[in-house]
PDB file of C-alpha atoms and ligand atoms in Angstrom:
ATOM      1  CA  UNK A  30     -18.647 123.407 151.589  1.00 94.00           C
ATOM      2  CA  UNK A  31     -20.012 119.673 150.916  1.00 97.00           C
ATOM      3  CA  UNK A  32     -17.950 118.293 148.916  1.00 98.00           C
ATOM      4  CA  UNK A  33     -20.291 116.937 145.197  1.00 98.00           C
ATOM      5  CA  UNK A  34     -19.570 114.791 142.898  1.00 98.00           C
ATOM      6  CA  UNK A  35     -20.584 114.312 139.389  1.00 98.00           C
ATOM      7  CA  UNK A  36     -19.712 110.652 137.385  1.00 98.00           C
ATOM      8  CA  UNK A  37     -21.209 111.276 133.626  1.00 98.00           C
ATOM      9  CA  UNK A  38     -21.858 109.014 130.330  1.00 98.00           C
ATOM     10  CA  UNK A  39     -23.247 109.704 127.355  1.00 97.00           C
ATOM     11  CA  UNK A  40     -26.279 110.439 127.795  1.00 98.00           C
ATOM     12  CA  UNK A  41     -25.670 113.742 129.131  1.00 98.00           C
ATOM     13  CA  UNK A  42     -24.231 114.705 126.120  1.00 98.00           C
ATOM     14  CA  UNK A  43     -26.928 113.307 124.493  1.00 98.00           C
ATOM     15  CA  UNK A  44     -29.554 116.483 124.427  1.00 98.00           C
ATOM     16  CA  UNK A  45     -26.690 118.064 123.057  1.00 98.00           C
ATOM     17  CA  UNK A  46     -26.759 116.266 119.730  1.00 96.00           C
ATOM     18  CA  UNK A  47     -24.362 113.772 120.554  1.00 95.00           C
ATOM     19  CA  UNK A  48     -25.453 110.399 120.050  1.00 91.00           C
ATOM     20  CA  UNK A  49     -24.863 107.648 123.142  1.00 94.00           C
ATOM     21  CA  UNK A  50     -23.275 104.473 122.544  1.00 91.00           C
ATOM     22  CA  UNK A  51     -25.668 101.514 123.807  1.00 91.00           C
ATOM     23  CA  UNK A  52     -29.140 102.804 123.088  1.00 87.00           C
ATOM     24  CA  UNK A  53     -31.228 101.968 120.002  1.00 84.00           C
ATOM     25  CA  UNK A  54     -29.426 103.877 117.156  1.00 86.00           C
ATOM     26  CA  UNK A  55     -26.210 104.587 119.290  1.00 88.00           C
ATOM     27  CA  UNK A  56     -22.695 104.694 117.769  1.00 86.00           C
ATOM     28  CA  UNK A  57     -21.399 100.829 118.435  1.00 84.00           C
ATOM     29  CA  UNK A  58     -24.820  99.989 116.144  1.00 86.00           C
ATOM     30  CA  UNK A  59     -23.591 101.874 113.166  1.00 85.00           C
ATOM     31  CA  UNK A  60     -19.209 101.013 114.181  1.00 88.00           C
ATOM     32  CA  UNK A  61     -18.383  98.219 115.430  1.00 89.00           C
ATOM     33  CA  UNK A  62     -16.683  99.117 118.652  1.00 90.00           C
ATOM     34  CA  UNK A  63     -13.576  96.860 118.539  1.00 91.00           C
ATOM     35  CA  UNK A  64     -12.983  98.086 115.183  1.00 92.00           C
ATOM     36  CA  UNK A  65     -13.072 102.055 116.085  1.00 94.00           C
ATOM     37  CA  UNK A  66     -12.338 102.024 119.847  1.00 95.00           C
ATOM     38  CA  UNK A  67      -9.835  99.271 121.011  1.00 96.00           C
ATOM     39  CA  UNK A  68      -6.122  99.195 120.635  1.00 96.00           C
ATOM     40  CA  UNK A  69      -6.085  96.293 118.430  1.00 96.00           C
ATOM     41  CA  UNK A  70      -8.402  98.073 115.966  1.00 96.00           C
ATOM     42  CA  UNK A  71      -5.999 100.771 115.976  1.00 97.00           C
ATOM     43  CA  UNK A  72      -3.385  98.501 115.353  1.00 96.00           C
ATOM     44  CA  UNK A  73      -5.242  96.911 112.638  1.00 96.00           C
ATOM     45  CA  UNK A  74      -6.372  99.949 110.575  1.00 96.00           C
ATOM     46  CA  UNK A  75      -5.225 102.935 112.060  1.00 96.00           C
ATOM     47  CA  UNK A  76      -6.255 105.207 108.955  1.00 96.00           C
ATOM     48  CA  UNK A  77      -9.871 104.216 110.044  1.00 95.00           C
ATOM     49  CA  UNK A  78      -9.723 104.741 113.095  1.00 96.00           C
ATOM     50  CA  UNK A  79      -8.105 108.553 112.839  1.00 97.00           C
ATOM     51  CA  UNK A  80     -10.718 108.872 110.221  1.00 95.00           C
ATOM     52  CA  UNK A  81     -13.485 108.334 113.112  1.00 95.00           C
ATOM     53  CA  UNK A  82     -12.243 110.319 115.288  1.00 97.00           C
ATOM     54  CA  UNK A  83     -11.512 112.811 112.853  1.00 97.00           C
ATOM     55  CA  UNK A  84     -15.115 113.067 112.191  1.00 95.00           C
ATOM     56  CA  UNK A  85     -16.557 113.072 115.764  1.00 96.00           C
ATOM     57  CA  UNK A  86     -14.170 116.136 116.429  1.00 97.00           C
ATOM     58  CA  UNK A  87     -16.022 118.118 113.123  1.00 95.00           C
ATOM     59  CA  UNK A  88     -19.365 116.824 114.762  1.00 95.00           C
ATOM     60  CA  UNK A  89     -18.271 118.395 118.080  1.00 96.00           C
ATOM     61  CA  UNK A  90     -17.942 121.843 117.104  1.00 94.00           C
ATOM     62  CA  UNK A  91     -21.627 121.745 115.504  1.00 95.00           C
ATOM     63  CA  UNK A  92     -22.910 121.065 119.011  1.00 97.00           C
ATOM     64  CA  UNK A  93     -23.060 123.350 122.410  1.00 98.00           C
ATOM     65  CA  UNK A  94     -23.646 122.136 125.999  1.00 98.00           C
ATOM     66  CA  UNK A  95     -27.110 121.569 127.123  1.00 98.00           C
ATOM     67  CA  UNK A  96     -28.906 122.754 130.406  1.00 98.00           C
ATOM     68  CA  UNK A  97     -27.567 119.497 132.258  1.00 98.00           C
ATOM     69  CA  UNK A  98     -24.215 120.530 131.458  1.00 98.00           C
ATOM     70  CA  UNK A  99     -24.737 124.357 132.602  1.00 98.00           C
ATOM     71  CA  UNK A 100     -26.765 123.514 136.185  1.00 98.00           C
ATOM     72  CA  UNK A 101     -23.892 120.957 137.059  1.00 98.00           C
ATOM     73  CA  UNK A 102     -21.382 124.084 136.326  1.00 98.00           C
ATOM     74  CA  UNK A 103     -24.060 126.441 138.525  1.00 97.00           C
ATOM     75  CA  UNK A 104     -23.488 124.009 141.310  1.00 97.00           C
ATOM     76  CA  UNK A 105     -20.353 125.288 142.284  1.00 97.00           C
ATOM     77  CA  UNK A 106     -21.427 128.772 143.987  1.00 96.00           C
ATOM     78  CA  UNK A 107     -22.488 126.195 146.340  1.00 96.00           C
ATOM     79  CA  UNK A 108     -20.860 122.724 146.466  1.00 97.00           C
ATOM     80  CA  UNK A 109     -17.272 121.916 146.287  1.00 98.00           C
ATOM     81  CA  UNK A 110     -17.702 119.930 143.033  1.00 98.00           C
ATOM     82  CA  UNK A 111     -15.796 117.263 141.072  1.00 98.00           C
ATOM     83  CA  UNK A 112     -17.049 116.133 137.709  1.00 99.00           C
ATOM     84  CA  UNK A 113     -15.868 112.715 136.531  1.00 99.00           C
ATOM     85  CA  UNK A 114     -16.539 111.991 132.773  1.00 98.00           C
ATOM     86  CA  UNK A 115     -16.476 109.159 130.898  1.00 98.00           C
ATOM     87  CA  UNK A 116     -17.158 111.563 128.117  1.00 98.00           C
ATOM     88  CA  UNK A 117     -14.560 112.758 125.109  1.00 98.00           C
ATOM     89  CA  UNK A 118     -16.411 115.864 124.736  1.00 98.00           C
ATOM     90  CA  UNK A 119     -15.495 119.213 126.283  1.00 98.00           C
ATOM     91  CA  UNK A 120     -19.494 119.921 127.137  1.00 98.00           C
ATOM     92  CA  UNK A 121     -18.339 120.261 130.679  1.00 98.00           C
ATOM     93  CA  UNK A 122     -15.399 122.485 130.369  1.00 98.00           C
ATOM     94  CA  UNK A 123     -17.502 125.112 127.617  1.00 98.00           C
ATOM     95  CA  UNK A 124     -20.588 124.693 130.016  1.00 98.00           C
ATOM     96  CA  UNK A 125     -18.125 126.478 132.906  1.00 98.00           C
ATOM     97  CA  UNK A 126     -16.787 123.502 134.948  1.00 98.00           C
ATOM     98  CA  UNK A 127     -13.404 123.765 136.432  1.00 98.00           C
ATOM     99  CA  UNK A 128     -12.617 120.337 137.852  1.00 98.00           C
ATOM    100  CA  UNK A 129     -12.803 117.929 135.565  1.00 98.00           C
ATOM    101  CA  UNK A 130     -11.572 114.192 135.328  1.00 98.00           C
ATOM    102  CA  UNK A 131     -11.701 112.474 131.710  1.00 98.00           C
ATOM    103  CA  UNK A 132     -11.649 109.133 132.574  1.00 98.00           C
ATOM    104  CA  UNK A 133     -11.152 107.676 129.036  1.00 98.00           C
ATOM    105  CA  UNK A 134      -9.363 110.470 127.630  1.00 98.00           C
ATOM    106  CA  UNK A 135     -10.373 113.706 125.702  1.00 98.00           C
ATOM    107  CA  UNK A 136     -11.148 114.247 121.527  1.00 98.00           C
ATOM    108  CA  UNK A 137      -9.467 118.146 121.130  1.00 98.00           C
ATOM    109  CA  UNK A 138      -6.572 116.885 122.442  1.00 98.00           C
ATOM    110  CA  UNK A 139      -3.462 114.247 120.421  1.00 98.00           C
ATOM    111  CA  UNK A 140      -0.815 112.020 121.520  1.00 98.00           C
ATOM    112  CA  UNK A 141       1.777 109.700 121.104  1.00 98.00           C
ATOM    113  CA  UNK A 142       0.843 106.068 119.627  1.00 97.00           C
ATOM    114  CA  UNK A 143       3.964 105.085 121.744  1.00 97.00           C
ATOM    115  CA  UNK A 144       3.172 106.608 124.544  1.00 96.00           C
ATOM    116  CA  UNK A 145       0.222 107.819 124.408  1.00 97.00           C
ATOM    117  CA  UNK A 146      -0.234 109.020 128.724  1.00 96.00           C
ATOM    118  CA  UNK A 147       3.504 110.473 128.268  1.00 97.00           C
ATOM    119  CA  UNK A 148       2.031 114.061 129.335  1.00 96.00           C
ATOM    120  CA  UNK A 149       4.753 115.660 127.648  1.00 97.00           C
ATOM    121  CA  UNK A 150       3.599 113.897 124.163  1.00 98.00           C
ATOM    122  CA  UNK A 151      -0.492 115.250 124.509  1.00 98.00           C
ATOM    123  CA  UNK A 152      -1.618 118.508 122.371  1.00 98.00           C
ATOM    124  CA  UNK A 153      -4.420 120.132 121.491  1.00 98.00           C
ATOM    125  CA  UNK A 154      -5.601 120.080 118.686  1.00 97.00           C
ATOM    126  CA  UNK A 155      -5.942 123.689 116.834  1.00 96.00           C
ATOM    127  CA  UNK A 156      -9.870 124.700 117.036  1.00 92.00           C
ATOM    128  CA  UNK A 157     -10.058 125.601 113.271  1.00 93.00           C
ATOM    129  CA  UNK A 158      -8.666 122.414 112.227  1.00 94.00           C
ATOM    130  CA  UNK A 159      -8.715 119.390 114.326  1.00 96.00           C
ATOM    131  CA  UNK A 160      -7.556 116.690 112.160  1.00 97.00           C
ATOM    132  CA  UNK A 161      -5.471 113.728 112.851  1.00 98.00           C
ATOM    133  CA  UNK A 162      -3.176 113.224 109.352  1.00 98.00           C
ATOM    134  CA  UNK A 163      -1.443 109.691 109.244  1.00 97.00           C
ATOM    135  CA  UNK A 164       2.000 110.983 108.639  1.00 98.00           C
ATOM    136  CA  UNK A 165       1.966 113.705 111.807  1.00 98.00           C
ATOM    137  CA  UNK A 166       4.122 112.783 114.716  1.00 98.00           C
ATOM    138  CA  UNK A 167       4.120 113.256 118.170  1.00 98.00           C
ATOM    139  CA  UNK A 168       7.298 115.032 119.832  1.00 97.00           C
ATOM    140  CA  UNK A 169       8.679 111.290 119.971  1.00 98.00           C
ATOM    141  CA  UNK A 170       8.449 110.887 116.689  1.00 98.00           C
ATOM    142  CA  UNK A 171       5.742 108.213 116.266  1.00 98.00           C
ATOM    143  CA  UNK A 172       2.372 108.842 114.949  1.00 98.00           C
ATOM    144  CA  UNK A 173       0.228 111.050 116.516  1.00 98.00           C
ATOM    145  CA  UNK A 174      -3.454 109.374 117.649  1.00 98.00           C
ATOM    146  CA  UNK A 175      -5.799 110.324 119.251  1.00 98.00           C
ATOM    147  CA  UNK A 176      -5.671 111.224 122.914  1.00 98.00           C
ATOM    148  CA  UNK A 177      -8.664 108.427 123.563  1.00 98.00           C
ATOM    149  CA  UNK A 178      -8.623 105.688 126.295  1.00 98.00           C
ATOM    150  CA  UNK A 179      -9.280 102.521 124.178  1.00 97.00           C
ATOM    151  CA  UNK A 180     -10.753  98.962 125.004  1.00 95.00           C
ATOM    152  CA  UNK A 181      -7.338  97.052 125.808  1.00 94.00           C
ATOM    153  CA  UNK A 182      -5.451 100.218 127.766  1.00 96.00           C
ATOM    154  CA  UNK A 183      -5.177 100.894 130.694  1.00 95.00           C
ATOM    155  CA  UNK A 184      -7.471 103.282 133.479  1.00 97.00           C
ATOM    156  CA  UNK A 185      -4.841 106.124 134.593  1.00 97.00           C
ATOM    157  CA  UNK A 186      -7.341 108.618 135.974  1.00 98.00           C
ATOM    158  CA  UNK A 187      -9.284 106.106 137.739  1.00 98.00           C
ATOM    159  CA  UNK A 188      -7.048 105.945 140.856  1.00 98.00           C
ATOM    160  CA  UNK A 189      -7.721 110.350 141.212  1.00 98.00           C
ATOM    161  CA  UNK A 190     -11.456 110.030 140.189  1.00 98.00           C
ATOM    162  CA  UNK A 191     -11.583 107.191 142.964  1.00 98.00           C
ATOM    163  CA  UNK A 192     -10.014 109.361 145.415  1.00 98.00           C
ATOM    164  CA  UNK A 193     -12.773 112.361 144.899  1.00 98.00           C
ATOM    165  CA  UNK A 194     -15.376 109.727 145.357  1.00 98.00           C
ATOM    166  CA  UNK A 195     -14.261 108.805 148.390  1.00 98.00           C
ATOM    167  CA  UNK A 196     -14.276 111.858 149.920  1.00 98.00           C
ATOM    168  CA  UNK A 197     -18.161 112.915 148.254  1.00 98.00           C
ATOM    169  CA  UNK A 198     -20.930 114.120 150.268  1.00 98.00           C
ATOM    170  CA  UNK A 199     -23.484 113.510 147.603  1.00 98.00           C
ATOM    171  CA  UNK A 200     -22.262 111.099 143.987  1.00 98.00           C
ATOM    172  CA  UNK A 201     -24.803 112.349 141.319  1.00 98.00           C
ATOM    173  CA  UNK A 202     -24.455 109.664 138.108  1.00 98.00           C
ATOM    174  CA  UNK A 203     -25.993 111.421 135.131  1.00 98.00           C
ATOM    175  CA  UNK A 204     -26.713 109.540 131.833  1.00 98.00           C
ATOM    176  CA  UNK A 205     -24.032 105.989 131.862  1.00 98.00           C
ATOM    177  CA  UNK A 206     -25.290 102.322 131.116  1.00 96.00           C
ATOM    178  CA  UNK A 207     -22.801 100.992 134.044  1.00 96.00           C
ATOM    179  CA  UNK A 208     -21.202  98.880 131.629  1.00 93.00           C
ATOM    180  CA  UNK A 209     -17.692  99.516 130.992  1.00 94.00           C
ATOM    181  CA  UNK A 210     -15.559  99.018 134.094  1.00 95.00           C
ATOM    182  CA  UNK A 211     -13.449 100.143 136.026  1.00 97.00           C
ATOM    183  CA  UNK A 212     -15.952 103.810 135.626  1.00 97.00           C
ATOM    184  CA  UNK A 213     -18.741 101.540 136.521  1.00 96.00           C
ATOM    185  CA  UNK A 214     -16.854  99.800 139.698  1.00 96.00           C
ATOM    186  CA  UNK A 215     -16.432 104.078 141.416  1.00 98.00           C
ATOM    187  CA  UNK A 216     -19.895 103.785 142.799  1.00 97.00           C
ATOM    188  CA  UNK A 217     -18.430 101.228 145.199  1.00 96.00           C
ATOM    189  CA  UNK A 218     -15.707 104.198 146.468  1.00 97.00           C
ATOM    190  CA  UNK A 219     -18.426 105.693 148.119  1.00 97.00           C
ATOM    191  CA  UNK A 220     -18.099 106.408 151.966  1.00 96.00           C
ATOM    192  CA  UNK A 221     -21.297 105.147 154.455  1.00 95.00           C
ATOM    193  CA  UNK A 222     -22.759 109.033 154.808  1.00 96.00           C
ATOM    194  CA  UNK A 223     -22.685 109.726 150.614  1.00 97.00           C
ATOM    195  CA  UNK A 224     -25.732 110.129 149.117  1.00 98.00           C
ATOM    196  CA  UNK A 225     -26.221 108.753 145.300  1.00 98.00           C
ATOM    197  CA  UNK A 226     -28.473 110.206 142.743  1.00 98.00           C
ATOM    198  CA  UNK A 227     -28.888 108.924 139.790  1.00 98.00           C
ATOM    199  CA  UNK A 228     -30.224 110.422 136.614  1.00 98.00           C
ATOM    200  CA  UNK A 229     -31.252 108.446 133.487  1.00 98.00           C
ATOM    201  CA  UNK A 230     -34.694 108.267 131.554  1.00 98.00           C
ATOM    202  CA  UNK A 231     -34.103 104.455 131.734  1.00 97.00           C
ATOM    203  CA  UNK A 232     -33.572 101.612 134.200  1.00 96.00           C
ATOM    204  CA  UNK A 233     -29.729 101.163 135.319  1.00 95.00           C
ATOM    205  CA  UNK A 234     -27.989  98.132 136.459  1.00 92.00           C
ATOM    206  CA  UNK A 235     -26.891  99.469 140.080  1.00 91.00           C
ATOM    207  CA  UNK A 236     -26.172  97.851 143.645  1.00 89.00           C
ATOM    208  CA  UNK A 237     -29.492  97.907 145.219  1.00 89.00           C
ATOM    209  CA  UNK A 238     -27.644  98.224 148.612  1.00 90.00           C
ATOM    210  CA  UNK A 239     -26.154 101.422 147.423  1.00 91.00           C
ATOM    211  CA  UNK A 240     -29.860 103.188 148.470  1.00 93.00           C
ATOM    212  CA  UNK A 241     -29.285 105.197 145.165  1.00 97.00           C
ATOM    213  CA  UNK A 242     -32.282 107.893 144.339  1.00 97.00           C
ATOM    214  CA  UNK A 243     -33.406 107.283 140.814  1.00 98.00           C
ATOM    215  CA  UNK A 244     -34.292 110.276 138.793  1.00 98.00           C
ATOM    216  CA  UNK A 245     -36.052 109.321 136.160  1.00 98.00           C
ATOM    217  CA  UNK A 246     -35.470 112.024 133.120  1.00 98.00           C
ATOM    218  CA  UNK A 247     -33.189 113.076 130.983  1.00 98.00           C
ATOM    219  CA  UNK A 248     -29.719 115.167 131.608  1.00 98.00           C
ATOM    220  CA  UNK A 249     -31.249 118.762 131.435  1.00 98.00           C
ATOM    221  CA  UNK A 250     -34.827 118.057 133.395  1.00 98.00           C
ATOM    222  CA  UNK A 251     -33.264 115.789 135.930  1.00 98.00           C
ATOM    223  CA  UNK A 252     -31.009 118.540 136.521  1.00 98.00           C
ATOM    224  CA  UNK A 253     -33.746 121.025 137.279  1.00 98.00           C
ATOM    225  CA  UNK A 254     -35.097 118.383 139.658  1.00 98.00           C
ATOM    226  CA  UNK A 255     -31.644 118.050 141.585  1.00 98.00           C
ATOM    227  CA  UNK A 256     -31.290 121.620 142.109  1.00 98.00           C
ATOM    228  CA  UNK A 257     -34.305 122.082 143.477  1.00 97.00           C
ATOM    229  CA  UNK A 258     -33.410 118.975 146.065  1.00 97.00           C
ATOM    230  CA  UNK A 259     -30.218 120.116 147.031  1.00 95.00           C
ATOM    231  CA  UNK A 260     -30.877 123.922 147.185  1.00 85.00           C
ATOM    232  CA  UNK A 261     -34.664 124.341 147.978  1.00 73.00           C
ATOM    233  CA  UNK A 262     -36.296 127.338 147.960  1.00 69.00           C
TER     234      UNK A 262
HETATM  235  P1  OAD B  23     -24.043 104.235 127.024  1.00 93.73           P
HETATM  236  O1  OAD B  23     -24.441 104.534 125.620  1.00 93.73           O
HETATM  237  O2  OAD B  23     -23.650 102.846 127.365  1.00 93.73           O
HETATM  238  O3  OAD B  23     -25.234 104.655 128.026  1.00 93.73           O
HETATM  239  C1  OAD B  23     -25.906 105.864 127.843  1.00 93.73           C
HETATM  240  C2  OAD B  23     -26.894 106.055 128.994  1.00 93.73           C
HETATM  241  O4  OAD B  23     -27.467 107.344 128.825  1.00 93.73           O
HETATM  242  C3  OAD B  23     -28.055 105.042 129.019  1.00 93.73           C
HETATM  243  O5  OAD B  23     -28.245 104.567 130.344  1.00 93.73           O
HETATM  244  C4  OAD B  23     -29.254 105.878 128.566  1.00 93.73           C
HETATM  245  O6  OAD B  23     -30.489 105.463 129.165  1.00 93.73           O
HETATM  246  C5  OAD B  23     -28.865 107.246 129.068  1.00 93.73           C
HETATM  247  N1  OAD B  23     -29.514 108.375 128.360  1.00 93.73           N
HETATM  248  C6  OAD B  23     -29.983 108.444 127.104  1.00 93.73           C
HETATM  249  N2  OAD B  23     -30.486 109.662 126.853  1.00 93.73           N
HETATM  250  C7  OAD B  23     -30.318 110.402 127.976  1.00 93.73           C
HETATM  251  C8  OAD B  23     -30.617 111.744 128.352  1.00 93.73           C
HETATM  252  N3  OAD B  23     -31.203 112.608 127.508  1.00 93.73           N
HETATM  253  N4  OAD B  23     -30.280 112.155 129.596  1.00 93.73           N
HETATM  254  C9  OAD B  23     -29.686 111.303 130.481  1.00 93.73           C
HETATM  255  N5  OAD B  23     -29.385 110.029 130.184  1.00 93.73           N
HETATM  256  C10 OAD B  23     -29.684 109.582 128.949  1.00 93.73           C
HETATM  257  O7  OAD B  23     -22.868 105.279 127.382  1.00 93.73           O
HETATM  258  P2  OAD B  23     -21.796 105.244 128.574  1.00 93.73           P
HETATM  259  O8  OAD B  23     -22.326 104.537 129.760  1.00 93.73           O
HETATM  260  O9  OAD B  23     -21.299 106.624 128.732  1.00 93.73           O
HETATM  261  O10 OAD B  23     -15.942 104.310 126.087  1.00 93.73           O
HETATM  262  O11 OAD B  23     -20.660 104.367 127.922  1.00 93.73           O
HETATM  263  C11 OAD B  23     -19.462 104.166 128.647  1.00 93.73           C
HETATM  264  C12 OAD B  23     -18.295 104.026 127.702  1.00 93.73           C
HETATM  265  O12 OAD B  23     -18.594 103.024 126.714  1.00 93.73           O
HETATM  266  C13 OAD B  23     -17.992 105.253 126.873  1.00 93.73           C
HETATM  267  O13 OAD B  23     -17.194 106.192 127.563  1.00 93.73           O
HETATM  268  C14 OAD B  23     -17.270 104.693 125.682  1.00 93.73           C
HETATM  269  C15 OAD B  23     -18.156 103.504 125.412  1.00 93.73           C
HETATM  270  O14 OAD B  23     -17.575 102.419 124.792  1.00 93.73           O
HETATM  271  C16 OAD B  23     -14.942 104.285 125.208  1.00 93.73           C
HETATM  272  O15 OAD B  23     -15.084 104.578 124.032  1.00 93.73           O
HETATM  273  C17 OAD B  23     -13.648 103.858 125.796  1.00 93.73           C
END
């Protein structure tokens, strides 16, 4: 089986109801994003930022995943598949994905503010409540925050996620600005025979050397169109 792999942003979450970060209207234009998403904002005013989070996780269970979401999970009857997400969301895992790397963490799930990658200090959050309280503790008995990979910490699941790149026979990049490194920096894991898609209704900022096919739609059409490339009729 040829081995496929999936590197996500935003905007394929973004047919799902979830707004992106960057474009017009996007999250870091209504919170400022050192004040909601970096470690020193935490450190600053943590109620606010468990507040924030707090919310997003109520927003999350409005929403379901989106076509995108289900035809990258339909993939696997045929492809050995990897999906790398720069996404908090659990689109992926609801849409029927079974690998799955979060590269800047994961909103169900809590952790310590000590340590927060200390695996045996992450939960999940219960599905009828998922609220953050200042005041609840981690099983080290500091706060509990969220389980979120903020501006200012460090990468962990970039070294595996660059590992499955490596090995791709076809990188498919679905809905990410290419701004925030080091997710931006995997394209350059790929080996000399991978072939890149990429999928965004806009123009990218991408290695031109790469040779990467640009579908131009969003998640859930550009979807239909890479099925039909990969597995034609
Ligand atoms: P961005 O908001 O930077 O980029 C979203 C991308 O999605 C843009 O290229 C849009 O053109 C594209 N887009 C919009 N609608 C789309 C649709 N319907 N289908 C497909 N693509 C669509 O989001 P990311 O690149 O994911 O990190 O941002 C990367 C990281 O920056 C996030 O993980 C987050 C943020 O700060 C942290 O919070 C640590």
């Amino acid at each position: 089986m040829k081995k496929l792999v999936f590197l996500t942003g935003a905007g394929m979450s973004a047919e799902s109801g979830i707004s992106t970060f960057r474009d017009s209207g996007g999250l870091w234009e209504k919170y400022p994003v050192e004040a909601v998403a970096s470690i020193e904002g935490y450190n600053r005013n943590p109620e606010l930022v468990q507040n924030f989070y707090n919310m997003r996780r109520t927003e999350l269970k409005k929403v379901t995943p989106n076509e995108g979401h289900k035809l990258v999970a339909c993939l696997e009857k045929d492809y050995d598949v990897t999906v790398i997400t720069q996404n908090v969301d659990d689109l992926h895992e609801r849409a029927g994905s079974h690998h799955i790397i979060h590269l800047h963490g994961e909103l169900m799930k809590a952790t310590s503010s000590r340590h927060p990658n200390d695996p045996n200090c992450i939960i999940t959050l219960p599905e009828d409540n998922p609220i953050i309280h200042m005041g609840d503790k981690a099983k080290d008995g500091s706060q509990l925050r969220p389980f979120i990979v903020w501006f200012g910490e460090s990468v962990p699941m970039i070294e595996p996620a660059a590992k499955e790149v490596e090995k791709a026979d076809i990188l498919v990049v679905i809905g990410t600005s290419l701004n925030v490194y080091p997710a931006a920096g995997l394209l350059n894991f790929t080996n000399s025979h991978c072939k890149i898609y990429l999928i965004d209704p806009q123009n990218v900022p991408y290695n031109p050397n790469l040779g990467i096919l640009h579908i131009m739609k969003g998640a859930s059409e550009g979807m239909k169109e890479l099925c039909e490339i990969l597995n034609p009729r």
